[in-house]
Short mmCIF file of N, CA and C and ligand atoms in Angstrom, two decimals:
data_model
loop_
_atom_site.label_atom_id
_atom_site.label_comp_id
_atom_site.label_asym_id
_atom_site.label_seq_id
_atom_site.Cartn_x
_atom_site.Cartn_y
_atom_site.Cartn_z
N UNK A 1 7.57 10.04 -65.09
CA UNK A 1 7.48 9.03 -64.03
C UNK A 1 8.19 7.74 -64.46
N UNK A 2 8.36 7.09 -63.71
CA UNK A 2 9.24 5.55 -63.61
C UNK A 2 8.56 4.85 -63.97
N UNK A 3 8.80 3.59 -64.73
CA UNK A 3 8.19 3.04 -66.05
C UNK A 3 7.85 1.56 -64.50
N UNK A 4 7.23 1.46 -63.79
CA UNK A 4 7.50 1.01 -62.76
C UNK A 4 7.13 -0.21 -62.80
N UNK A 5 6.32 -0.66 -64.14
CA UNK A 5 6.03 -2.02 -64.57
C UNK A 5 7.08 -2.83 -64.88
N UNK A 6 8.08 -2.30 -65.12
CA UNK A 6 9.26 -3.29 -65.44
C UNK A 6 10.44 -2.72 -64.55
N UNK A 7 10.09 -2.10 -63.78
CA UNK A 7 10.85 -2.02 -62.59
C UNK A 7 11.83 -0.98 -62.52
N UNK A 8 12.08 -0.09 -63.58
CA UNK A 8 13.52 0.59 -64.27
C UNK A 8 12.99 2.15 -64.28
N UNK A 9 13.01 3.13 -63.26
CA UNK A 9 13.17 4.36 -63.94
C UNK A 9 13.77 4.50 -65.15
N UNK A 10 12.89 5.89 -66.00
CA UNK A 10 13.55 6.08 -67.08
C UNK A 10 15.39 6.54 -67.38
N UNK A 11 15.20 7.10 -66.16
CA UNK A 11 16.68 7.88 -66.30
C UNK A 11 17.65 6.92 -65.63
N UNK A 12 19.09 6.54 -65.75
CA UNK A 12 19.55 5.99 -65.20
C UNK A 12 20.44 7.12 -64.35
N UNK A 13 20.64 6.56 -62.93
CA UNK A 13 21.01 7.49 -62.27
C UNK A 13 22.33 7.21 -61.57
N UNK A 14 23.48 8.38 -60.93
CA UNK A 14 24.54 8.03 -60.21
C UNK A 14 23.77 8.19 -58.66
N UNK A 15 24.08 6.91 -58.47
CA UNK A 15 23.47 6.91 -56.66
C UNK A 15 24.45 6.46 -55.87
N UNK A 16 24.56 7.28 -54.86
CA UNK A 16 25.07 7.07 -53.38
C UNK A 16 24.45 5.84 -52.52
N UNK A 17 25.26 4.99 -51.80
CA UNK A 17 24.53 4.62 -50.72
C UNK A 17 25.56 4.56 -50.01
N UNK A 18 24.97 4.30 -48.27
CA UNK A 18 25.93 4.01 -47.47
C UNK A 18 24.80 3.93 -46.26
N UNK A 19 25.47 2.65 -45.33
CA UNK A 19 25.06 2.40 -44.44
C UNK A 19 25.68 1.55 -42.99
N UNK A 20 25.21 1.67 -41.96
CA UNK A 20 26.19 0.96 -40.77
C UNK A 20 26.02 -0.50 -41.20
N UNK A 21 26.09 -1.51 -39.29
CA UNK A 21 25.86 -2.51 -39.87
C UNK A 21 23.84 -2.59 -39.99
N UNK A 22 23.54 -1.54 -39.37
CA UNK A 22 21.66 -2.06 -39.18
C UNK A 22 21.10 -2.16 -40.83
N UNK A 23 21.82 -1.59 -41.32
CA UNK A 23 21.34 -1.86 -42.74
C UNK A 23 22.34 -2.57 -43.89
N UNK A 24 23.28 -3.02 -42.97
CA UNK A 24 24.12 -3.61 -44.44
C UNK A 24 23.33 -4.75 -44.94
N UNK A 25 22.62 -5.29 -44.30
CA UNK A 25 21.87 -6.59 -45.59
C UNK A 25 20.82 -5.99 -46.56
N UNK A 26 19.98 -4.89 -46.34
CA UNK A 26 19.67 -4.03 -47.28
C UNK A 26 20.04 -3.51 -47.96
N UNK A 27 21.23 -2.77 -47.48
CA UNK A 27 22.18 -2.12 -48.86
C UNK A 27 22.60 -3.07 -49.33
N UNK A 28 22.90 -4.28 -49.43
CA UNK A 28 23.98 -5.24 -50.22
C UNK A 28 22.62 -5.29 -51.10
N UNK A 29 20.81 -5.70 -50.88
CA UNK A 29 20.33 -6.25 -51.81
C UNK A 29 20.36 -4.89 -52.61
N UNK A 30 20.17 -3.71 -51.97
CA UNK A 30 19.85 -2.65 -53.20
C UNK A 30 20.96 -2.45 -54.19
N UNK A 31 21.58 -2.27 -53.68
CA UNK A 31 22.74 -2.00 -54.51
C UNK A 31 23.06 -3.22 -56.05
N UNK A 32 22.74 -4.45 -55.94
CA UNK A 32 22.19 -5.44 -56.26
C UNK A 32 20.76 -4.95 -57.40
N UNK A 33 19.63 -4.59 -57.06
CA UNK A 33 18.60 -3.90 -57.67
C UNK A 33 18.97 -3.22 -58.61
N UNK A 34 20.15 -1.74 -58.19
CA UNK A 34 19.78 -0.94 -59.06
C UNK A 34 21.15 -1.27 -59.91
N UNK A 35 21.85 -1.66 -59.59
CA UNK A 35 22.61 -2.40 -60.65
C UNK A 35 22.05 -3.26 -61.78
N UNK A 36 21.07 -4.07 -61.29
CA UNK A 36 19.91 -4.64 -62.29
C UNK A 36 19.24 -3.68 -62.93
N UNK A 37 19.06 -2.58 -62.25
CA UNK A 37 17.73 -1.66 -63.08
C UNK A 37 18.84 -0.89 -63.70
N UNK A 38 20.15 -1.22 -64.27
CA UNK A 38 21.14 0.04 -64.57
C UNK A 38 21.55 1.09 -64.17
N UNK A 39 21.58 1.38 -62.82
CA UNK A 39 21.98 2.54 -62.34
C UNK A 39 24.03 2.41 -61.95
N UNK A 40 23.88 3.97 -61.88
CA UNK A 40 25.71 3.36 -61.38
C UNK A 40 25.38 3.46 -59.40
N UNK A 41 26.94 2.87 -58.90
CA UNK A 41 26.08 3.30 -57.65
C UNK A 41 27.60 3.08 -57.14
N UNK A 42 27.32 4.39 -56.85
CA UNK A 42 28.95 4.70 -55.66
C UNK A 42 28.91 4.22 -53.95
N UNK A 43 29.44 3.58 -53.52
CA UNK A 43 29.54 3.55 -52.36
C UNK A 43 30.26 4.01 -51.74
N UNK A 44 29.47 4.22 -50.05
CA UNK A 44 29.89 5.05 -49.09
C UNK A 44 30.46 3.92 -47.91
N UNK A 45 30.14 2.77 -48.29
CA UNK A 45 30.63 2.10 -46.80
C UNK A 45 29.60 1.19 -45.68
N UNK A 46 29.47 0.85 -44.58
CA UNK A 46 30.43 -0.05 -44.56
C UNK A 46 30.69 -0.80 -45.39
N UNK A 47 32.03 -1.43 -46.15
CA UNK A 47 32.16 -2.18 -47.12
C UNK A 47 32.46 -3.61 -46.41
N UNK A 48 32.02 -3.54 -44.79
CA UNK A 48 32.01 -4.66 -44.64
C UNK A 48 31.27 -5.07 -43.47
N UNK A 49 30.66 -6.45 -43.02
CA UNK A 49 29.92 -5.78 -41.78
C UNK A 49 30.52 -5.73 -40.40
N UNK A 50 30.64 -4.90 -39.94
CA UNK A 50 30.97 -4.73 -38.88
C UNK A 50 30.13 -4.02 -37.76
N UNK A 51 29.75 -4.87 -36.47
CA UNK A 51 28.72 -5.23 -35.96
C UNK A 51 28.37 -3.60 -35.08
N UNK A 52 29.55 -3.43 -34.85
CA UNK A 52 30.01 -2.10 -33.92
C UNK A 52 30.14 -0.75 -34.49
N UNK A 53 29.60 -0.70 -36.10
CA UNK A 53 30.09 0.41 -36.57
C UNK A 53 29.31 1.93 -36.35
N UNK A 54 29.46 3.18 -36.84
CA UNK A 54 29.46 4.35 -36.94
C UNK A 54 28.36 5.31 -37.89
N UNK A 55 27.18 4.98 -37.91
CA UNK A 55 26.81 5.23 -39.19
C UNK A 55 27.20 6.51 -39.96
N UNK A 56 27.33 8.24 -38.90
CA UNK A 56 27.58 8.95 -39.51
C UNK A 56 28.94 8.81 -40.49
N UNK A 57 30.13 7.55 -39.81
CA UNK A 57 31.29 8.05 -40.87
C UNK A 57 30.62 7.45 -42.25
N UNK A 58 29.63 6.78 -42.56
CA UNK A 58 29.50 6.49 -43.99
C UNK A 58 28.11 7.22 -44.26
N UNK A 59 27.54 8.12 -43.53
CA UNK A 59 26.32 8.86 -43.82
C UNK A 59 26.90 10.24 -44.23
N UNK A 60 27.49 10.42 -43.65
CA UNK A 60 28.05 11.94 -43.99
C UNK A 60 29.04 12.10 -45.35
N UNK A 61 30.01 11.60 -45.36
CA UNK A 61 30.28 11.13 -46.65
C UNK A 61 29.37 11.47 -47.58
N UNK A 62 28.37 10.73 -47.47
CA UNK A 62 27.15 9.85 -48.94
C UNK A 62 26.95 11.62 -48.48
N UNK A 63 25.95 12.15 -47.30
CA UNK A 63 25.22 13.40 -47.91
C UNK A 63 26.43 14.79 -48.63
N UNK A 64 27.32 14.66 -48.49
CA UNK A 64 28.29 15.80 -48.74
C UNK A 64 28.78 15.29 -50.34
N UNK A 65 28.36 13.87 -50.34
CA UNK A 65 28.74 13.68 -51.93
C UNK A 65 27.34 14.09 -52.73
N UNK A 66 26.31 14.24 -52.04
CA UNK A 66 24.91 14.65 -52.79
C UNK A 66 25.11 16.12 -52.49
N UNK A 67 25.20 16.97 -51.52
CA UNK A 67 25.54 18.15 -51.61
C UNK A 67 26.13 18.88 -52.25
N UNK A 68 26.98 18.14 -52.75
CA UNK A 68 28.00 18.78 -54.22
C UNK A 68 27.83 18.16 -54.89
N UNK A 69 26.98 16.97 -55.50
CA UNK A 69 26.68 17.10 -56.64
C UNK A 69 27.60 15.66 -57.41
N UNK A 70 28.44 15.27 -56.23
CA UNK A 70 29.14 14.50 -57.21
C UNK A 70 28.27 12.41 -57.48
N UNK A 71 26.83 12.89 -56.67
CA UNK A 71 26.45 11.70 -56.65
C UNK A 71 25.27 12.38 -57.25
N UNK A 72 24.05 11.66 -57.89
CA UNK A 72 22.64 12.76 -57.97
C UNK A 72 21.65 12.05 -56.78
N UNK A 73 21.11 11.31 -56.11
CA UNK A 73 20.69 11.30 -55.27
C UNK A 73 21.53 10.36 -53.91
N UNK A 74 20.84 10.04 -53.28
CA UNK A 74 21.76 9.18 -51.95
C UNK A 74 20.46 8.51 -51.29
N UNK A 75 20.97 7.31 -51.20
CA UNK A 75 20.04 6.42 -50.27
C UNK A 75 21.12 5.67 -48.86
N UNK A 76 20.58 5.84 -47.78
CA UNK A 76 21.50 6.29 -46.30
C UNK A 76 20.57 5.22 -45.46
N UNK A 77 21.28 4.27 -44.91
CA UNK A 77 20.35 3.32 -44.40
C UNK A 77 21.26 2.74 -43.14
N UNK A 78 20.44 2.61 -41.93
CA UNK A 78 20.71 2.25 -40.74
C UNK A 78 19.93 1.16 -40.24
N UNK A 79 19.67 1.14 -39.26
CA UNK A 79 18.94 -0.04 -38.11
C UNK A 79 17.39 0.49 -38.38
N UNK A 80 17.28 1.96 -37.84
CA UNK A 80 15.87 2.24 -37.86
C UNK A 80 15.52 3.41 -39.08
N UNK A 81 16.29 4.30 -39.29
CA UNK A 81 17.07 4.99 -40.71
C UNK A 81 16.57 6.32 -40.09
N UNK A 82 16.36 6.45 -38.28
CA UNK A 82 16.56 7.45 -37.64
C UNK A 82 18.01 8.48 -37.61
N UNK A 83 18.99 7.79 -37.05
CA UNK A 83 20.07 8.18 -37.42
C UNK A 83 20.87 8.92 -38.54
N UNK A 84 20.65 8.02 -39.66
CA UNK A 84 21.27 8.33 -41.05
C UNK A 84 20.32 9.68 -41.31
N UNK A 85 19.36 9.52 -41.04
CA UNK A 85 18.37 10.98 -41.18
C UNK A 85 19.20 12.14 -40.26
N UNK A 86 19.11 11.94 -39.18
CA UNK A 86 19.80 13.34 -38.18
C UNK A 86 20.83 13.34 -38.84
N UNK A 87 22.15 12.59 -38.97
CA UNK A 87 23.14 13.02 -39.62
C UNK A 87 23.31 13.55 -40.65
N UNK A 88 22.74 12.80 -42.02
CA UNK A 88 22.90 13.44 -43.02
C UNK A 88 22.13 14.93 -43.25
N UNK A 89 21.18 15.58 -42.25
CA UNK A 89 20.65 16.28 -42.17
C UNK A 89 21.35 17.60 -42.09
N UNK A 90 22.57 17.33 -41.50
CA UNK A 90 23.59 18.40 -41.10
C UNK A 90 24.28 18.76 -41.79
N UNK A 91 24.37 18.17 -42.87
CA UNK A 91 25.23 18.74 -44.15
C UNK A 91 24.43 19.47 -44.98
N UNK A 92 25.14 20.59 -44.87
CA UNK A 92 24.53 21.64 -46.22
C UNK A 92 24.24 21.52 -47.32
N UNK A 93 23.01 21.37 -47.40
CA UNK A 93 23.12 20.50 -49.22
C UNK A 93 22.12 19.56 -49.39
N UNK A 94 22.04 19.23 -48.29
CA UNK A 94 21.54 17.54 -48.05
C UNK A 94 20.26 18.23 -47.76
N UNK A 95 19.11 17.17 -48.35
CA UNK A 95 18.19 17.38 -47.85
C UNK A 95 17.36 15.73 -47.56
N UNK A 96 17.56 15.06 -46.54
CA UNK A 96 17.66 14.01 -46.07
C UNK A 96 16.09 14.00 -45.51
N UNK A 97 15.10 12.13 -45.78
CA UNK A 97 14.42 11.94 -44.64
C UNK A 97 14.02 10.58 -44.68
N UNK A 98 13.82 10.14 -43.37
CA UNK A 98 13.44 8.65 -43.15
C UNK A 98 11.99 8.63 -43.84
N UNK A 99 11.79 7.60 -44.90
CA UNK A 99 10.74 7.22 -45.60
C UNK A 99 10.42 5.98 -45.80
N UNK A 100 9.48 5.74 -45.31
CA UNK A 100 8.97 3.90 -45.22
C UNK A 100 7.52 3.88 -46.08
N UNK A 101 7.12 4.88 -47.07
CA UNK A 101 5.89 4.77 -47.69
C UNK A 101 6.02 5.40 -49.11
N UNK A 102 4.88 4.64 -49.85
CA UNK A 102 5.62 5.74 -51.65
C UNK A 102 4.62 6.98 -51.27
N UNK A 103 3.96 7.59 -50.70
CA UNK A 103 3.22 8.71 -51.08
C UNK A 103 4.61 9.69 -50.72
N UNK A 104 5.43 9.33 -49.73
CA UNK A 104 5.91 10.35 -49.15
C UNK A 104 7.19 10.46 -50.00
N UNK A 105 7.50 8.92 -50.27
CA UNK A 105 8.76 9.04 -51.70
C UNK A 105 8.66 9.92 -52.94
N UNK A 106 7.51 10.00 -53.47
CA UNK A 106 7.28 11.05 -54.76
C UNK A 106 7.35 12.02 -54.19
N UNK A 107 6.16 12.40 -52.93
CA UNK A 107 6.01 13.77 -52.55
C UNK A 107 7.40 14.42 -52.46
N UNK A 108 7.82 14.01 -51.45
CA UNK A 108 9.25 14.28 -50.45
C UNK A 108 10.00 14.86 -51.95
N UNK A 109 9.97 14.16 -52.95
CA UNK A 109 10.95 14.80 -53.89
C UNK A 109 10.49 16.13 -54.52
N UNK A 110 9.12 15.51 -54.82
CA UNK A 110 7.83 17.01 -55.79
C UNK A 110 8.02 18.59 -55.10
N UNK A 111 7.87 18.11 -54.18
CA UNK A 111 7.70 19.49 -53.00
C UNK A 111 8.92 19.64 -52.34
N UNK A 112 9.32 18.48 -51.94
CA UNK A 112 10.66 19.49 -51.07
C UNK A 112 12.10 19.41 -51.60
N UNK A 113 11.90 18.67 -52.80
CA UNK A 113 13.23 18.55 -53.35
C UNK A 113 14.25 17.86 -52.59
N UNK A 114 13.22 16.94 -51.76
CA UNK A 114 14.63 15.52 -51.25
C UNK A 114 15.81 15.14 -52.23
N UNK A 115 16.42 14.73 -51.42
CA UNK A 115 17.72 14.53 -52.26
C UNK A 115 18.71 13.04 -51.78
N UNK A 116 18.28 13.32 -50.55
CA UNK A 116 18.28 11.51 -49.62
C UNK A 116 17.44 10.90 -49.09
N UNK A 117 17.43 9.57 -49.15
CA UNK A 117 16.54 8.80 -48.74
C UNK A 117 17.08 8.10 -47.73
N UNK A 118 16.31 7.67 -46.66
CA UNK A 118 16.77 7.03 -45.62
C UNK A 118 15.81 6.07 -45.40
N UNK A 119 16.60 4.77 -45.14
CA UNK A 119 15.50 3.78 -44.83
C UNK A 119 16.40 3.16 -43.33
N UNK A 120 15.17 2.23 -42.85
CA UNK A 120 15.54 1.41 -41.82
C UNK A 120 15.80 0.18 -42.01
N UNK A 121 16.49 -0.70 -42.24
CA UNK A 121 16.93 -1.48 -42.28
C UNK A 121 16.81 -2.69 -41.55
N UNK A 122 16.13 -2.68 -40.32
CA UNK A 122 15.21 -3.45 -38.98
C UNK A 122 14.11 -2.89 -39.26
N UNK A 123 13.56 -2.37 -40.11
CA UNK A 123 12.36 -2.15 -39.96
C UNK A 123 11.14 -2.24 -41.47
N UNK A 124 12.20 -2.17 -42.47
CA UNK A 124 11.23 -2.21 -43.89
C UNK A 124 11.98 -3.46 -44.27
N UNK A 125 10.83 -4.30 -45.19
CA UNK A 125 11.32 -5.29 -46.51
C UNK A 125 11.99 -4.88 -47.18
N UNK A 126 12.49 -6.12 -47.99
CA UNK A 126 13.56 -6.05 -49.16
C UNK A 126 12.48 -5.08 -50.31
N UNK A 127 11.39 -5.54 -50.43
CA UNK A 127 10.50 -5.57 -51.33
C UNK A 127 10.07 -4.00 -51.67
N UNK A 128 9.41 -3.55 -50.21
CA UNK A 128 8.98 -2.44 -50.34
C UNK A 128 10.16 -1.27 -50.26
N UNK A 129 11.32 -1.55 -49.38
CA UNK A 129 12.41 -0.55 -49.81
C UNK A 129 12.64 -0.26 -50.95
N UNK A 130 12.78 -1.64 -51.92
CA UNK A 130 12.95 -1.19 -53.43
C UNK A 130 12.09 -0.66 -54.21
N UNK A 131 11.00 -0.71 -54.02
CA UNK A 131 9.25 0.16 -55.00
C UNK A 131 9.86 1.60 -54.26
N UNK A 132 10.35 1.60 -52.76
CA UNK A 132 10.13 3.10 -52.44
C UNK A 132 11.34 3.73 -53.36
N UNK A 133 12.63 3.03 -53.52
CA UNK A 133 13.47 3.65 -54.15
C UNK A 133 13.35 4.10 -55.62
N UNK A 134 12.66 2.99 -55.99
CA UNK A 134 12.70 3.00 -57.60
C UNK A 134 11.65 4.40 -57.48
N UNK A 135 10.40 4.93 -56.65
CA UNK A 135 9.71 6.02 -56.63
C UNK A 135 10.42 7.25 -56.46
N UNK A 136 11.21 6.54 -55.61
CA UNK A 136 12.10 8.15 -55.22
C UNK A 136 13.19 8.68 -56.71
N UNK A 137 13.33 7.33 -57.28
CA UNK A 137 14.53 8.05 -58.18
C UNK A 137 13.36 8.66 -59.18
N UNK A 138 12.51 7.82 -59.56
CA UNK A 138 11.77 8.56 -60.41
C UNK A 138 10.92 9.70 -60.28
N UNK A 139 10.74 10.23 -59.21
CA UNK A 139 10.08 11.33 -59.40
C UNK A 139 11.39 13.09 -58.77
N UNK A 140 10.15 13.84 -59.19
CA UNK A 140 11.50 15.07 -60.15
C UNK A 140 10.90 16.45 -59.14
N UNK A 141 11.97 16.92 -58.74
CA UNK A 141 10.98 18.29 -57.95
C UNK A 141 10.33 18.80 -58.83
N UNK A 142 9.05 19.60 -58.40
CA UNK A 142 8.23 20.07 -59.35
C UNK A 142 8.50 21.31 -59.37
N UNK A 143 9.18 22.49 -58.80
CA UNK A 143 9.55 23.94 -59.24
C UNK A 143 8.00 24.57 -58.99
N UNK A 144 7.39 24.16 -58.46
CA UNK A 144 6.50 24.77 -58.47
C UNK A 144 6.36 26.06 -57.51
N UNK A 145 5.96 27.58 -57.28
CA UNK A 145 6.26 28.51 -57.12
C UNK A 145 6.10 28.44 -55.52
N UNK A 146 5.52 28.15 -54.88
CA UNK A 146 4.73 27.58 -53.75
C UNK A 146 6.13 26.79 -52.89
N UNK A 147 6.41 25.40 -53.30
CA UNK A 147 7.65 24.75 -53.05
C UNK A 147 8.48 25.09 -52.72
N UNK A 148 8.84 26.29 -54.32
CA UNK A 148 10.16 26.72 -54.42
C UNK A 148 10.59 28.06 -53.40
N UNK A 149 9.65 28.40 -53.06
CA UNK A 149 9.41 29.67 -51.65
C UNK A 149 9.92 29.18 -50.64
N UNK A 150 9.30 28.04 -50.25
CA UNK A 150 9.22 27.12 -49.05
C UNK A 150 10.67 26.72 -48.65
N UNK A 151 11.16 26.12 -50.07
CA UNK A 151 12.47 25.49 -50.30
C UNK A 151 13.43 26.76 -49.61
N UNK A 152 13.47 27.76 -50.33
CA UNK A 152 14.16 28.78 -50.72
C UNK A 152 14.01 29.60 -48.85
N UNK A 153 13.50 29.24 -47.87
CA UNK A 153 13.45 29.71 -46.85
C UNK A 153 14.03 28.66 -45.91
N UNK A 154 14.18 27.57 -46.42
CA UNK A 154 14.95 26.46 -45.68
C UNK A 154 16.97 26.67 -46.29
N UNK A 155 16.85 27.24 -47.09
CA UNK A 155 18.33 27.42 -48.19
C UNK A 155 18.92 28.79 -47.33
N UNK A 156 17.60 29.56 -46.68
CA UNK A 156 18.10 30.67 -46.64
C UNK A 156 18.70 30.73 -44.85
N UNK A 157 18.23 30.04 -44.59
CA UNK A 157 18.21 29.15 -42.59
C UNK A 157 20.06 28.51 -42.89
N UNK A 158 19.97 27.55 -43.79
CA UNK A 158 21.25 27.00 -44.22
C UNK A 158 22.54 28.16 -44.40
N UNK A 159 22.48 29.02 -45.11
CA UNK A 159 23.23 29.83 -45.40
C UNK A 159 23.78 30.81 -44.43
N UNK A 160 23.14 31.29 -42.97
CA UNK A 160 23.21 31.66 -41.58
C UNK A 160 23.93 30.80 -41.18
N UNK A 161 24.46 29.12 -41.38
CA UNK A 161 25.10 28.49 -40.44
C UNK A 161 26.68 28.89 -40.39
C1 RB5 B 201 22.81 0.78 -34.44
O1 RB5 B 201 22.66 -0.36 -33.68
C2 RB5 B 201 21.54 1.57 -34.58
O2 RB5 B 201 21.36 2.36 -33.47
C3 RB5 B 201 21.63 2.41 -35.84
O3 RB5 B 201 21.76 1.55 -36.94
C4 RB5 B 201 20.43 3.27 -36.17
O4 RB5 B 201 19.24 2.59 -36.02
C5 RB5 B 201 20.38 4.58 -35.56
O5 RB5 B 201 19.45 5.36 -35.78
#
């Protein structure tokens, strides 16, 4: 688990983000955070704000760079972090969901082997987005036999597309 008293998962991680404009003042502070907490952090975009923008062109991106692997998790943030959820949802690979609470940040990873996080950006603090992130990076799917069934019937739905 994440050493969460001093704010720093143990592992330092390569993270994705990307978001329209409903979340670019969130992504600017996170990105900000985990640069403080040492993480690397690739971006997906907008790299600037623009009031009118697109979220899937910088959501899809971020989940297809977690789908292969070339990011290890992705945090995908919009207005309500409805959106960035449906989209990144569609990429194979991705296993994307809007999360505004830590039970569901550990869980979401323990059991279903999340892999993106989506927040809202009109709708959560600076404060609590970052406890949820720093939860999400730190906790680890658990492989547990149960899960991994579960998982493994959602992989197998994917693979029909
Ligand atoms: C854009 O205004 C807004 O609709 C978008 O950021 C997001 O909330 C969609 O789910």
């Amino acid at each position: 688990m994440s050493n969460l008293k001093s704010g720093v998962p143990e592992t330092p991680y390569r993270i994705g983000i990307a978001s329209d404009h409903g979340g670019y003042e969130l992504r600017q502070y996170l990105i900000a955070m985990l640069h403080g907490a040492g993480h690397e952090v690739v971006e997906f975009g907008n790299s600037q704000f623009q009031k009118d923008d697109d979220y899937p062109d910088f959501v899809i991106p971020l989940a297809r760079a977690v789908a292969h692997g070339d990011v290890q998790r992705g945090v995908a943030i919009c207005g309500s972090g409805v959106g960035a959820a449906v989209a990144a949802n569609k990429v194979v690979g991705a296993r994307a969901c809007l999360i505004h609470d830590s039970f569901s940040a550990h869980q979401g990873v323990e059991d279903d082997n999340l892999n993106t996080l989506c927040l809202g950006g009109r709708v959560i603090g600076h404060s609590l987005a970052w406890e949820i992130v720093q939860i999400f990076l730190a906790a680890r799917f658990s492989g547990a036999e149960r899960h991994s069934r579960r998982l493994s019937k959602v992989l197998e739905l994917e693979q029909t597309r």
